[in-house]
Amino acid sequence: MMAKKITKWEPEDFELEMTTHWSFSKRGDWATHDAKWRGNWSPYIPRNLLLRYSKENDLVLDQFAGGGTTLVEAKLLNRNIIGVDVNDVALARCKEKVSFEHEGANGKVYLHKGAARKMDFIPDDSIDLICTHPPYADYKI
């Protein structure tokens, strides 16, 4: 379980982005979000993508789970998500980041160790949205 007591579960004064140019004055510090994972994106980005392009109970895929930002947002927004990563450290971090309980945060998170090039464990036509941030690390498959 997370050591930090969570006091804020959503961004303050959030408005869905309505243009093609998105700019956020703050990084995003609600729920379990932080900037401690190399190259992770601001949680405002997956929040906007999930709200705009999916609905509650949809199944989302993040095949580069990394620091878990998209996984946290999916859980908070009641989207089910499969997080895939080749990195054991990333998967351990993701497990920690989503190990919270909060009323109304009912999205299910499924973690899988594997490469983005091999998704045969996912049934065809089962994914409603792919929401991902490509990795920066040079992992060899």
Coordinates of C-alpha atoms in Angstrom, one line a residue:
M1 CA 0.0 0.0 0.0
M2 CA 1.1 3.5 -0.7
A3 CA 2.9 5.2 2.3
K4 CA 1.7 8.7 1.4
K5 CA -1.8 9.6 2.5
I6 CA -3.8 10.7 -0.5
T7 CA -5.8 13.9 0.1
K8 CA -6.6 14.9 -3.5
W9 CA -8.2 12.5 -5.9
E10 CA -8.7 14.7 -9.0
P11 CA -7.3 17.8 -10.5
E12 CA -8.7 21.2 -9.4
D13 CA -10.7 23.1 -11.9
F14 CA -10.3 20.5 -14.5
E15 CA -11.8 21.3 -18.0
L16 CA -11.6 18.9 -20.9
E17 CA -9.3 20.2 -23.6
M18 CA -11.2 21.4 -26.6
T19 CA -8.4 22.4 -29.0
T20 CA -5.5 20.7 -30.7
H21 CA -2.9 22.5 -28.6
W22 CA -2.8 21.4 -25.0
S23 CA -0.9 23.3 -22.4
F24 CA -1.0 22.6 -18.6
S25 CA 0.2 25.1 -16.1
K26 CA 0.8 22.4 -13.5
R27 CA 2.2 18.9 -13.9
G28 CA -0.6 17.1 -11.9
D29 CA -0.3 15.9 -8.3
W30 CA -3.5 14.2 -7.5
A31 CA -4.0 10.6 -6.4
T32 CA -0.7 8.7 -6.6
H33 CA 0.8 10.8 -9.5
D34 CA 4.4 12.1 -9.3
A35 CA 7.2 12.9 -11.7
K36 CA 9.6 10.3 -10.5
W37 CA 9.6 8.1 -13.5
R38 CA 11.8 9.1 -16.5
G39 CA 9.8 10.4 -19.4
N40 CA 6.3 9.9 -17.9
W41 CA 3.6 12.2 -19.2
S42 CA 1.4 14.6 -17.3
P43 CA -1.7 12.9 -15.9
Y44 CA -3.8 15.6 -17.6
I45 CA -3.0 14.0 -21.0
P46 CA -4.4 10.5 -20.3
R47 CA -7.3 12.0 -18.3
N48 CA -8.2 14.1 -21.4
L49 CA -7.8 11.1 -23.8
L50 CA -9.7 8.7 -21.6
L51 CA -12.6 11.1 -21.1
R52 CA -12.8 12.1 -24.7
Y53 CA -12.3 8.7 -26.4
S54 CA -13.6 6.1 -24.0
K55 CA -16.5 5.5 -21.6
E56 CA -16.8 3.8 -18.2
N57 CA -16.1 0.1 -18.2
D58 CA -14.3 0.2 -21.6
L59 CA -11.1 -1.8 -21.9
V60 CA -8.0 0.3 -22.5
L61 CA -4.5 -0.9 -23.4
D62 CA -1.3 0.8 -22.4
Q63 CA 1.4 -1.4 -23.9
F64 CA 4.2 0.8 -22.4
A65 CA 2.9 1.1 -18.8
G66 CA 6.1 2.6 -17.5
G67 CA 5.4 4.8 -14.4
G68 CA 1.7 3.9 -14.3
T69 CA 0.2 7.3 -15.1
T70 CA -2.4 6.1 -17.5
L71 CA -3.2 3.1 -15.3
V72 CA -4.0 5.4 -12.3
E73 CA -6.2 7.6 -14.5
A74 CA -8.1 4.7 -16.0
K75 CA -8.8 3.3 -12.5
L76 CA -10.0 6.7 -11.3
L77 CA -12.2 7.2 -14.3
N78 CA -13.7 3.7 -14.2
R79 CA -12.0 2.3 -17.3
N80 CA -10.5 -1.1 -17.2
I81 CA -7.0 -1.2 -18.4
I82 CA -4.3 -3.7 -19.3
G83 CA -0.8 -2.4 -18.6
V84 CA 2.1 -4.1 -20.3
D85 CA 5.8 -3.5 -19.8
V86 CA 9.0 -5.5 -20.3
N87 CA 10.6 -3.9 -17.2
D88 CA 10.1 -5.6 -13.8
V89 CA 10.8 -2.3 -12.0
A90 CA 8.2 -0.5 -14.0
L91 CA 5.6 -3.3 -13.3
A92 CA 6.4 -3.2 -9.5
R93 CA 5.9 0.6 -9.6
C94 CA 2.7 0.3 -11.5
K95 CA 1.4 -2.2 -9.0
E96 CA 2.2 0.2 -6.2
K97 CA 0.7 3.2 -8.0
V98 CA -2.7 1.5 -8.5
S99 CA -2.9 -0.2 -5.1
F100 CA -5.4 2.4 -3.7
E101 CA -9.0 2.2 -2.9
H102 CA -11.2 5.2 -3.4
E103 CA -15.0 5.4 -3.6
G104 CA -16.0 5.7 -7.3
A105 CA -12.6 4.6 -8.6
N106 CA -13.7 1.2 -9.8
G107 CA -11.6 0.6 -12.9
K108 CA -9.8 -2.7 -13.0
V109 CA -6.1 -2.8 -13.7
Y110 CA -4.5 -5.9 -15.2
L111 CA -0.7 -5.9 -15.4
H112 CA 1.3 -8.1 -17.8
K113 CA 5.0 -8.6 -18.3
G114 CA 5.7 -8.6 -22.0
A115 CA 6.7 -6.7 -25.1
A116 CA 4.5 -4.3 -27.1
R117 CA 5.3 -6.4 -30.2
K118 CA 3.6 -9.5 -28.8
M119 CA 0.0 -8.9 -27.7
D120 CA -1.4 -12.4 -28.5
F121 CA -2.6 -12.8 -25.0
I122 CA -5.3 -10.2 -25.7
P123 CA -8.3 -11.4 -27.6
D124 CA -9.0 -9.8 -30.9
D125 CA -11.5 -6.9 -30.9
S126 CA -11.5 -6.7 -27.1
I127 CA -9.7 -3.3 -26.8
D128 CA -11.8 -0.1 -26.9
L129 CA -8.9 2.4 -26.8
I130 CA -5.1 2.3 -26.9
C131 CA -3.7 5.1 -24.7
T132 CA 0.0 5.0 -24.5
H133 CA 3.2 7.0 -24.1
P134 CA 6.1 5.4 -26.0
P135 CA 9.2 4.4 -24.0
Y136 CA 12.5 6.1 -24.0
A137 CA 14.6 3.2 -22.8
D138 CA 16.4 1.0 -25.3
Y139 CA 15.1 -2.4 -24.4
K140 CA 16.1 -5.3 -26.7
I141 CA 13.4 -7.9 -27.3

